[in-house]
């Protein structure tokens, strides 16, 4: 990727955002609290607050009676303090009058029962009434604040969920959706769903009234429909925003690899990707797994739009909903926040600014605790971070070069999740993908996280573990990629079904992947927990692997059709047959990992792979274990983030003769860079 000049998400506000979810409407009866909030925001160097997320009942206390006075006041205060509003549309939680008068807006479960009015995120997204009411309030907001100097960004709804509604309106919409997908041809649908099985054929569209988990094609289409319906609802929500504020970007706050919605389908319609990050720091003996898994989600969010994203929510301290809610240890808040920035975030935003006094989130971490004080540890660390983010303003809009792509594909996850076979207990698609990503993370190899529809051509290595679903055309694109010189990594269960969850005929992996991988998978073995299978290195293998490793859960039996074995199985009737292979194809190569092999196999495997294919990390030289190095780049400037995820001091030695600017300490630095426990340094230098 050629270097590009910085492209700040907000050209008129080119800095890193700092702030978070702010709910002043809970405190209108105590105006002194709001006065204190704005003083404390100044102290914490906050510049952007998300307002109005759950304010519908305060903005429209009765149907058609609106009250914007309090929000006007907050918007003015923000503007007066040179701060910005991330202004939300309030559809995430509905007012009680709406539920009472229009029961159709309440979600229905699959037994035909409607949710009572309670909680949030539980409305029907098909309901014309809900769509109309959200459009009205959104229009009022857009019209009212369109020229407001504080308005920076639209925060549309809150964490759209994928929990389905099974009401008659939704099923009618589903049938319409199906008619479109299958060109009004029910026979095409019957074929796609393989519905002759168990006499499940449909002879009229009206017969489709419930979801049948035994029909995998149907379940898949239902999940697709739920995503499309959410996207459609979102587009309905933003119509008035686009009309009145065409230049104000819109975002939705996503939830990492949440399985309910395929976030890739939102990517074309949002202007900026954002997500809510709540890692369980301090839950394991060291932080590496959590740090790497969090980095994976950051990279996914950066990849949605191929540009910086926003960290929309994070806790300054602890959450209230994990089984054990640990406060972040001193230093962890700054470290975890700057980790997001290192991976492409142009913000550090919190849930929440101030702890609410009552209800379910009263003990959720916040910048301002019930003590209202700026003296406590959490506030102090937030304020320190605020100053740091100001110093890091030049980072805003810089990109993150990556020559590796890791494929994480929602539809593939749904297909694996939904199928019955081989191994029904320990499928772990997401964990498998993350296990590969962790090997990149520990080597400081930058990666994008893409889905199987991505353009692979700009990557040197594409890692696609457990790519069970290969949609028609994806096999060809992967084949072309390898033919042109790309390195592809596939693993067990690959290429078994197409986009309808129908098995590829003619052997696995299906379509062109068989030729790319140079093999056929003839059977797949699975293991009870106390059964043993191993793999051992084949003499003289091209990755220089040695030794033996234990297999878990899955083992594909492989017949070579041009590939060569790297590892072979140790036991069973297929002992000494290939377990891991490599195949030179066109100008590139395809690796196939036939089994899930326990640690440290992947570590050794990637050591060989990185060396063989000269994959480059963000920094040359030795980075101590537990220190993560990430690079952002703008034009010919680079920003190197060095992050120590250990509880001990670490040191990184810069290449001889290299001088960088330490942005946080505002001084030139060369030689050895010291990192205290959980410490971060950000070094600006010249590219190359
Ligand atoms: C998010 C949600 C916030 C808050 C937070 C608590 O999922 O968007 O409103 O509930 O979790 O961690």
XYZ file of C-alpha atoms and ligand atoms in Angstrom:
700
model
C 0.000 0.000 0.000
C 1.392 3.374 -0.986
C 1.640 5.887 1.890
C -1.255 8.325 1.933
C -1.433 11.691 3.639
C -3.372 11.838 6.894
C -7.136 11.779 6.312
C -8.748 12.829 9.599
C -12.257 11.484 10.111
C -13.367 15.019 10.987
C -11.366 17.449 8.831
C -12.660 20.432 10.816
C -11.784 18.740 14.110
C -8.539 16.919 13.361
C -7.735 15.382 16.705
C -8.307 12.239 18.690
C -11.695 12.241 20.382
C -11.904 11.766 24.116
C -15.157 11.549 26.032
C -18.036 9.140 26.219
C -21.665 8.341 26.881
C -23.133 11.219 28.801
C -26.629 11.023 30.298
C -27.351 14.465 31.767
C -31.094 13.792 31.417
C -30.790 11.620 34.520
C -29.675 14.666 36.518
C -31.899 17.496 35.344
C -33.367 17.751 38.851
C -29.848 18.355 40.189
C -28.457 21.063 37.905
C -25.343 21.443 40.051
C -24.309 17.964 38.911
C -24.357 19.086 35.305
C -22.322 22.173 36.158
C -19.795 19.914 37.875
C -19.781 17.567 34.859
C -18.611 20.291 32.522
C -15.909 21.397 34.921
C -14.704 17.823 35.264
C -14.798 17.284 31.501
C -12.424 20.200 31.150
C -10.130 18.669 33.744
C -10.214 15.288 32.025
C -9.484 16.948 28.660
C -12.625 15.573 27.098
C -13.625 16.977 23.728
C -16.584 14.852 22.563
C -19.556 13.440 24.451
C -22.189 10.998 23.195
C -25.586 12.359 24.126
C -29.169 11.304 23.677
C -28.582 7.573 23.379
C -31.370 6.560 25.736
C -33.267 9.844 25.857
C -36.432 9.129 23.915
C -38.710 9.285 26.948
C -37.194 12.652 27.886
C -37.335 14.038 24.359
C -40.878 12.866 23.650
C -42.537 12.320 27.023
C -45.913 11.738 25.367
C -46.761 10.909 21.822
C -46.228 14.023 19.730
C -45.177 16.233 22.679
C -41.517 17.053 22.405
C -39.106 18.648 24.834
C -35.721 19.602 23.487
C -35.005 22.355 25.979
C -32.700 20.257 28.145
C -30.788 18.949 25.139
C -30.492 22.482 23.730
C -28.840 23.419 27.021
C -26.370 20.539 26.854
C -25.528 21.211 23.214
C -24.826 24.856 24.032
C -22.668 23.947 26.973
C -20.686 21.596 24.754
C -20.238 24.259 22.096
C -19.295 26.905 24.663
C -16.577 24.631 25.933
C -15.308 23.898 22.394
C -16.498 20.349 22.731
C -18.411 18.220 20.266
C -21.542 16.125 20.439
C -21.733 12.604 19.168
C -25.472 12.908 18.881
C -27.496 9.741 19.139
C -30.817 8.738 17.697
C -32.806 7.243 20.548
C -34.233 4.068 19.010
C -32.247 1.733 21.293
C -34.792 2.110 24.110
C -38.436 2.953 23.629
C -40.753 5.014 25.799
C -43.534 3.179 27.638
C -46.343 5.081 25.888
C -45.163 3.683 22.597
C -45.314 0.072 23.807
C -48.705 0.576 25.366
C -50.372 2.203 22.420
C -48.697 0.152 19.668
C -48.057 -3.403 20.887
C -46.750 -4.341 17.427
C -43.464 -2.584 18.211
C -42.660 -5.138 20.936
C -40.558 -8.036 19.729
C -42.219 -11.466 19.534
C -40.438 -14.682 20.469
C -40.611 -17.893 18.465
C -43.517 -19.137 20.560
C -45.601 -16.138 19.517
C -45.267 -14.212 22.799
C -44.462 -10.519 22.789
C -41.813 -9.132 25.133
C -43.362 -7.042 27.874
C -42.345 -3.399 27.950
C -38.986 -3.484 29.735
C -35.256 -3.375 29.124
C -34.022 -2.054 25.806
C -32.951 -3.192 22.341
C -36.095 -5.319 22.087
C -38.296 -3.682 19.498
C -39.495 -5.057 16.183
C -37.455 -3.594 13.369
C -40.101 -4.381 10.769
C -42.949 -2.585 12.523
C -44.040 0.356 10.322
C -45.073 2.181 13.495
C -41.608 1.849 15.037
C -39.990 2.967 11.808
C -42.318 5.928 11.541
C -41.839 6.990 15.156
C -38.042 6.737 14.958
C -38.084 8.666 11.681
C -40.127 11.439 13.335
C -37.839 11.869 16.320
C -34.721 11.565 14.147
C -36.093 14.236 11.813
C -36.770 16.549 14.737
C -33.219 16.053 15.998
C -31.646 16.555 12.592
C -33.674 19.623 11.771
C -33.071 21.188 15.149
C -29.337 20.633 15.419
C -28.299 20.639 11.772
C -26.345 23.879 12.076
C -25.298 23.443 15.660
C -21.580 24.043 16.132
C -21.354 21.129 18.544
C -22.740 18.508 16.158
C -19.885 16.262 15.013
C -21.232 12.793 14.345
C -24.455 10.801 14.403
C -24.463 7.816 16.741
C -27.334 5.868 15.254
C -29.316 3.921 17.834
C -27.282 1.765 20.183
C -25.693 -1.613 19.550
C -28.227 -2.929 17.033
C -28.913 -6.453 18.132
C -29.528 -9.571 16.108
C -32.108 -11.021 18.448
C -34.861 -11.907 16.039
C -38.482 -10.884 16.200
C -40.876 -13.617 15.052
C -44.009 -11.521 14.612
C -46.286 -11.834 11.581
C -44.893 -8.589 10.148
C -41.364 -9.970 10.282
C -42.395 -13.225 8.635
C -44.177 -11.354 5.880
C -41.022 -9.309 5.332
C -38.972 -12.506 5.381
C -41.164 -14.041 2.684
C -40.777 -10.914 0.541
C -37.043 -11.061 1.076
C -37.050 -14.713 -0.004
C -39.098 -13.936 -3.090
C -36.433 -11.477 -4.112
C -33.566 -13.788 -3.363
C -35.122 -16.681 -5.247
C -36.568 -14.617 -8.104
C -40.123 -15.386 -7.057
C -39.426 -19.039 -7.793
C -40.352 -21.347 -4.956
C -38.697 -24.291 -6.639
C -35.387 -22.442 -6.546
C -35.880 -21.966 -2.806
C -36.775 -25.631 -2.337
C -33.555 -26.593 -4.085
C -31.464 -24.122 -2.118
C -32.904 -25.362 1.164
C -32.781 -29.029 0.130
C -36.313 -29.182 1.396
C -37.246 -32.560 -0.006
C -35.375 -33.869 3.051
C -37.942 -34.846 5.741
C -40.740 -33.734 3.428
C -40.043 -30.075 4.104
C -40.993 -28.833 0.635
C -43.013 -25.648 0.344
C -45.689 -25.282 -2.258
C -46.832 -21.758 -1.323
C -44.864 -18.866 0.133
C -47.454 -18.510 2.906
C -46.326 -21.862 4.331
C -43.090 -20.252 5.524
C -44.136 -19.226 9.018
C -41.469 -20.542 11.405
C -37.754 -21.197 11.450
C -36.766 -24.847 11.306
C -33.283 -25.496 12.735
C -33.072 -28.751 10.758
C -33.109 -26.791 7.491
C -29.669 -25.258 7.394
C -30.295 -23.235 4.269
C -33.364 -21.700 5.861
C -31.547 -20.811 9.077
C -28.806 -19.197 7.073
C -31.264 -17.141 5.040
C -33.087 -16.134 8.228
C -29.852 -14.834 9.710
C -29.106 -12.991 6.479
C -32.587 -11.527 6.541
C -32.153 -10.343 10.134
C -28.976 -8.532 9.148
C -30.582 -7.051 6.038
C -33.597 -5.967 8.032
C -31.321 -4.257 10.567
C -29.456 -2.520 7.740
C -32.778 -1.487 6.247
C -33.958 -0.165 9.584
C -30.696 1.742 9.911
C -31.146 3.230 6.450
C -34.636 4.275 7.444
C -33.189 5.890 10.554
C -30.574 7.868 8.681
C -32.811 9.157 5.902
C -33.674 12.386 7.751
C -30.083 12.705 8.951
C -28.801 12.567 5.384
C -31.458 15.052 4.298
C -30.703 17.719 6.869
C -27.055 17.036 7.626
C -25.490 15.565 4.482
C -22.028 16.445 5.729
C -22.293 14.970 9.189
C -21.002 11.402 9.219
C -22.992 8.533 10.706
C -21.794 5.548 12.675
C -23.250 2.631 14.587
C -21.541 1.244 17.654
C -20.789 -2.412 16.940
C -19.826 -5.228 19.251
C -16.714 -6.892 17.882
C -17.491 -10.355 16.556
C -21.036 -10.398 17.903
C -22.675 -13.221 15.999
C -26.200 -11.814 15.616
C -25.447 -9.433 12.742
C -23.043 -9.602 9.852
C -21.414 -6.216 10.335
C -19.835 -6.289 6.887
C -23.279 -5.569 5.463
C -23.381 -2.249 7.318
C -19.941 -1.178 6.115
C -21.060 0.399 2.820
C -23.733 2.494 4.566
C -21.880 3.858 7.576
C -19.327 6.622 7.186
C -17.210 5.583 10.127
C -16.923 2.243 11.910
C -17.035 2.240 15.679
C -17.191 -0.366 18.386
C -17.602 -0.978 22.094
C -14.656 -2.760 23.676
C -14.871 -4.496 27.045
C -11.966 -6.927 27.416
C -11.650 -8.923 30.623
C -8.267 -7.503 31.629
C -6.607 -9.229 34.593
C -8.678 -12.381 34.133
C -5.680 -14.586 33.288
C -2.162 -15.014 34.671
C -0.878 -12.666 31.973
C -2.612 -10.231 29.617
C -1.369 -11.577 26.296
C -4.418 -13.502 25.135
C -6.808 -10.738 26.091
C -4.531 -8.123 24.508
C -4.250 -10.072 21.261
C -7.971 -10.813 21.080
C -8.751 -7.150 21.673
C -6.270 -6.148 18.978
C -8.089 -8.536 16.621
C -11.350 -6.674 17.164
C -9.667 -3.317 16.660
C -8.185 -4.537 13.385
C -11.590 -5.824 12.299
C -13.113 -2.413 12.906
C -10.334 -0.657 11.038
C -10.829 -3.065 8.148
C -14.577 -2.399 7.780
C -13.890 0.912 6.078
C -10.142 0.646 5.492
C -9.668 3.818 7.532
C -9.419 4.837 11.188
C -12.335 3.782 13.359
C -13.693 5.047 16.657
C -13.514 3.345 19.999
C -17.038 4.330 20.976
C -17.300 2.694 24.384
C -14.841 1.293 26.878
C -14.844 1.345 30.634
C -12.447 3.610 32.512
C -12.350 0.990 35.226
C -14.646 -2.022 35.523
C -17.898 -3.222 33.983
C -20.878 -4.542 35.925
C -21.854 -7.509 33.758
C -18.868 -9.841 33.550
C -18.966 -12.766 35.988
C -16.127 -11.068 37.880
C -15.829 -7.320 37.330
C -12.238 -6.343 38.003
C -11.113 -2.723 38.050
C -8.303 -1.965 35.637
C -4.969 -2.012 37.463
C -2.971 1.264 37.469
C -1.660 1.897 33.962
C -4.036 -0.507 32.231
C -6.524 2.144 31.284
C -3.928 4.198 29.430
C -2.366 1.095 27.918
C -5.625 -0.432 26.690
C -6.856 2.905 25.347
C -3.657 3.598 23.446
C -3.737 0.033 22.154
C -6.963 0.957 20.371
C -5.290 4.071 18.950
C -2.273 2.016 17.885
C -4.564 -0.240 15.858
C -6.325 2.643 14.140
C -8.795 4.202 16.582
C -9.108 7.967 16.382
C -10.899 8.145 19.711
C -11.083 6.866 23.240
C -14.689 7.077 24.377
C -16.250 5.634 27.473
C -19.299 4.058 28.764
C -19.868 6.029 30.888
C -19.092 9.563 31.904
C -20.897 9.482 35.276
C -22.288 6.551 37.215
C -26.050 6.628 37.340
C -27.534 6.725 40.795
C -29.992 3.900 40.296
C -30.959 1.005 38.029
C -28.923 -1.735 36.507
C -25.753 0.124 35.601
C -25.215 2.038 38.826
C -22.060 0.066 39.636
C -20.650 0.134 36.110
C -17.318 1.938 35.901
C -17.374 5.613 34.918
C -15.078 8.580 34.708
C -17.009 10.204 37.546
C -17.929 7.959 40.434
C -20.696 8.409 42.988
C -18.184 10.424 45.007
C -18.244 13.073 42.261
C -14.530 13.547 42.779
C -11.618 14.339 40.500
C -9.238 12.943 43.062
C -9.825 9.253 42.733
C -7.461 6.999 40.831
C -9.803 6.327 37.932
C -10.476 9.983 37.208
C -6.790 10.808 37.495
C -5.822 8.161 34.972
C -8.527 9.304 32.574
C -7.274 12.881 32.901
C -3.693 11.767 32.256
C -4.855 9.951 29.163
C -6.728 13.077 28.075
C -3.458 15.039 28.055
C -1.738 12.247 26.155
C -4.420 12.152 23.482
C -3.916 15.879 22.934
C -0.225 15.261 22.333
C -1.098 12.497 19.914
C -3.268 14.712 17.689
C -0.911 14.252 14.703
C -1.832 10.557 14.703
C -5.455 11.318 13.752
C -6.237 10.178 10.235
C -3.112 8.070 9.800
C -3.494 4.584 8.369
C -2.163 1.168 9.290
C -0.262 -0.699 6.625
C -0.803 -4.479 6.680
C 0.415 -7.156 4.280
C -1.517 -9.950 5.967
C -5.261 -10.581 6.018
C -7.029 -12.845 8.470
C -10.436 -14.016 7.286
C -13.243 -13.902 9.811
C -16.500 -14.525 7.999
C -19.908 -14.238 9.662
C -21.800 -16.476 7.256
C -19.096 -19.079 7.661
C -19.464 -18.847 11.437
C -23.231 -19.304 11.126
C -22.776 -22.341 8.886
C -20.296 -23.983 11.264
C -22.450 -23.159 14.224
C -25.578 -24.538 12.587
C -24.288 -27.771 11.132
C -24.420 -31.099 12.881
C -21.485 -33.360 12.340
C -17.954 -34.422 13.139
C -17.600 -32.484 16.344
C -20.633 -30.906 17.931
C -19.045 -29.895 21.212
C -15.873 -28.069 20.385
C -16.238 -26.208 17.126
C -14.752 -22.868 18.179
C -14.507 -21.099 14.827
C -13.855 -17.688 16.366
C -11.245 -19.057 18.746
C -9.512 -20.841 15.909
C -9.244 -17.646 13.875
C -8.014 -15.741 16.908
C -5.423 -18.437 17.665
C -3.866 -17.698 14.269
C -4.137 -13.966 14.798
C -2.370 -14.286 18.151
C 0.672 -15.677 16.359
C 0.777 -12.515 14.270
C 0.265 -10.334 17.307
C 3.115 -11.865 19.258
C 5.394 -11.256 16.256
C 4.155 -7.684 15.735
C 2.906 -8.503 12.265
C 0.155 -6.075 11.311
C -2.988 -7.637 9.861
C -6.335 -6.633 8.464
C -9.346 -8.731 9.434
C -11.579 -9.278 6.419
C -14.373 -11.554 5.267
C -14.339 -14.016 2.403
C -15.706 -11.414 -0.030
C -12.617 -9.225 0.389
C -10.195 -8.221 -2.324
C -7.217 -10.374 -1.406
C -4.876 -9.078 -4.082
C -3.111 -6.523 -1.890
C -2.028 -9.034 0.730
C 1.040 -11.179 0.801
C -0.551 -13.753 3.106
C -4.226 -14.626 3.571
C -5.063 -16.755 6.600
C -8.486 -18.390 6.321
C -8.871 -21.005 9.060
C -11.919 -23.291 8.976
C -13.326 -21.685 5.842
C -16.132 -24.216 5.824
C -18.430 -22.136 3.622
C -16.943 -21.206 0.296
C -19.488 -19.125 -1.530
C -19.638 -19.518 -5.287
C -16.907 -17.359 -6.727
C -14.827 -17.196 -3.553
C -12.959 -20.346 -4.618
C -12.034 -18.677 -7.904
C -10.933 -15.470 -6.219
C -8.746 -17.392 -3.796
C -7.333 -19.440 -6.672
C -6.532 -16.266 -8.632
C -4.943 -14.782 -5.558
C -2.582 -17.731 -5.129
C -1.944 -17.979 -8.856
C -0.713 -14.387 -8.788
C 1.744 -15.150 -6.006
C -0.347 -14.995 -2.832
C 0.226 -17.298 0.125
C -2.999 -18.878 1.378
C -3.538 -20.782 4.574
C -6.559 -23.071 4.890
C -7.396 -25.535 7.609
C -9.663 -28.449 8.528
C -13.342 -28.326 7.510
C -12.527 -26.052 4.573
C -14.615 -25.742 1.442
C -17.405 -28.102 2.439
C -20.528 -26.036 1.710
C -21.594 -23.293 -0.658
C -23.582 -20.126 0.073
C -26.768 -22.137 0.597
C -25.077 -24.505 3.027
C -25.269 -27.202 0.359
C -22.254 -29.479 0.213
C -19.815 -29.029 -2.620
C -20.003 -32.151 -4.752
C -16.957 -33.907 -6.122
C -14.858 -33.881 -2.967
C -13.588 -31.431 -0.368
C -12.297 -28.768 -0.377
C -14.795 -27.818 -3.041
C -14.628 -25.850 -6.259
C -11.198 -24.620 -7.267
C -9.813 -24.979 -3.772
C -8.937 -28.637 -4.297
C -6.544 -27.671 -7.070
C -5.165 -24.779 -5.037
C -4.522 -26.939 -1.985
C -3.393 -29.882 -4.128
C -5.270 -32.423 -2.043
C -8.527 -34.139 -1.261
C -9.960 -34.553 2.207
C -11.438 -38.024 2.332
C -12.779 -38.152 5.920
C -12.755 -36.054 9.079
C -11.963 -37.678 12.401
C -13.067 -36.257 15.765
C -11.902 -37.015 19.288
C -13.292 -37.610 22.732
C -11.323 -35.627 25.330
C -9.181 -38.578 26.464
C -8.325 -39.829 22.990
C -4.909 -39.117 21.590
C -3.826 -38.173 18.130
C -0.551 -36.523 17.257
C 1.220 -34.974 14.321
C 4.940 -35.188 13.694
C 7.181 -33.287 11.351
C 8.067 -34.888 8.038
C 11.828 -34.997 7.480
C 13.155 -32.127 5.438
C 9.846 -30.227 5.428
C 10.026 -26.767 3.927
C 9.193 -24.953 7.167
C 11.979 -26.600 9.125
C 9.489 -27.992 11.639
C 10.589 -30.722 14.016
C 8.996 -32.766 16.716
C 5.546 -33.946 17.652
C 2.383 -32.166 18.802
C -0.991 -33.207 20.178
C -4.132 -32.876 18.101
C -7.528 -31.800 19.460
C -11.089 -31.956 18.228
C -10.625 -32.356 14.450
C -8.395 -34.216 12.017
C -8.921 -34.272 8.252
C -7.656 -37.343 6.432
C -5.778 -36.127 3.397
C -4.970 -37.615 0.038
C -2.229 -35.715 -1.739
C -2.928 -34.490 -5.252
C 0.208 -32.515 -5.838
C 0.774 -31.056 -2.359
C 3.638 -32.217 -0.160
C 3.359 -33.237 3.458
C 4.847 -31.020 6.157
C 3.459 -32.980 9.120
C 1.956 -36.463 9.335
C -0.392 -38.148 11.806
C 1.015 -40.326 14.567
C -1.763 -42.774 15.402
C -4.844 -44.534 14.192
C -5.581 -46.272 10.917
C -4.335 -43.177 9.113
C -0.955 -42.985 10.904
C 1.798 -41.528 8.724
C -0.644 -39.946 6.289
C -0.398 -36.174 5.721
C -1.774 -33.832 8.366
C -0.265 -30.507 7.278
C 0.638 -29.826 3.673
C 1.941 -27.197 1.315
C 1.252 -26.893 -2.376
C 2.983 -24.631 -4.869
C 0.248 -23.271 -7.115
C 0.857 -20.703 -9.838
C 3.268 -18.153 -8.422
C 2.056 -18.712 -4.868
C 1.465 -21.466 -2.363
C -1.309 -22.923 -0.257
C -0.809 -24.390 3.200
C -3.418 -26.761 4.591
C -3.586 -27.482 8.324
C -5.643 -30.667 8.437
C -5.973 -30.808 12.205
C -6.458 -28.577 15.186
C -3.070 -28.937 16.813
C -2.413 -27.854 20.362
C 0.106 -25.228 21.336
C 2.951 -24.739 20.678
C 2.329 -26.028 17.183
C 0.989 -22.798 15.720
C 3.861 -20.879 17.263
C 6.418 -23.131 15.600
C 4.450 -23.262 12.379
C 4.332 -19.455 12.107
C 8.002 -19.179 12.947
C 8.681 -21.291 9.872
C 6.122 -19.488 7.724
C 7.314 -15.999 8.602
C 10.880 -16.909 7.825
C 10.119 -18.695 4.593
C 7.980 -15.899 3.207
C 9.958 -12.992 4.711
C 6.964 -11.421 6.441
C 7.938 -8.137 8.009
C 6.989 -6.837 11.423
C 6.377 -3.215 12.351
C 9.847 -2.840 13.795
C 13.135 -4.393 12.971
C 15.093 -5.961 15.763
C 14.108 -7.694 18.940
C 10.914 -6.788 20.736
C 10.693 -8.436 24.158
C 7.856 -10.891 24.778
C 4.708 -9.204 25.977
C 5.543 -5.939 24.251
C 3.372 -5.110 21.279
C 4.598 -2.840 18.484
C 2.138 -1.284 16.055
C 2.734 1.236 13.348
C 0.492 3.955 11.993
C 1.562 5.997 9.037
C 0.636 9.290 7.417
C 2.482 10.420 4.319
C 6.135 9.948 5.132
C 5.603 10.067 8.883
C 5.284 6.987 11.030
C 3.990 6.581 14.562
C 5.341 3.584 16.375
C 3.381 2.473 19.423
C 5.330 0.332 21.874
C 3.043 -1.222 24.485
C 4.155 -3.285 27.435
C 1.445 -5.733 28.439
C 3.535 -7.210 31.240
C 3.840 -6.232 34.880
C 7.607 -5.805 34.566
C 9.721 -3.097 32.981
C 10.853 -3.842 29.434
C 13.277 -2.172 27.042
C 13.321 -1.922 23.265
C 16.485 -1.011 21.422
C 16.049 1.206 18.408
C 18.258 0.528 15.375
C 21.637 2.237 15.619
C 21.573 5.810 14.410
C 17.782 6.093 14.491
C 16.320 9.071 16.281
C 12.602 9.388 16.923
C 10.404 11.940 18.572
C 8.756 10.669 21.727
C 5.352 12.297 21.309
C 4.200 11.774 24.869
C 7.381 13.110 26.445
C 8.020 15.625 23.716
C 11.700 14.914 23.233
C 14.028 13.170 20.821
C 14.994 9.651 21.673
C 17.473 7.082 20.385
C 19.109 3.932 21.664
C 17.125 2.152 24.335
C 13.468 2.902 24.934
C 12.307 1.968 28.417
C 8.788 0.778 29.079
C 7.589 0.524 32.664
C 5.005 -2.115 33.613
C 1.931 -1.511 31.412
C 3.857 1.391 29.877
C 3.326 2.887 26.409
C 5.596 5.007 24.228
C 4.633 6.599 20.953
C 7.553 7.411 18.692
C 7.217 9.561 15.617
C 9.733 9.014 12.868
C 10.277 9.194 9.166
C 8.936 6.355 7.037
C 11.513 3.759 6.107
C -22.813 -1.519 26.089
C -23.996 -0.581 25.927
C -23.976 0.529 26.956
C -23.725 -0.042 28.323
C -22.439 -0.831 28.298
C -22.053 -1.428 29.629
O -23.030 -2.734 25.469
O -23.986 -0.013 24.641
O -25.197 1.220 26.906
O -24.784 -0.850 28.697
O -22.572 -1.886 27.389
O -20.817 -2.091 29.551
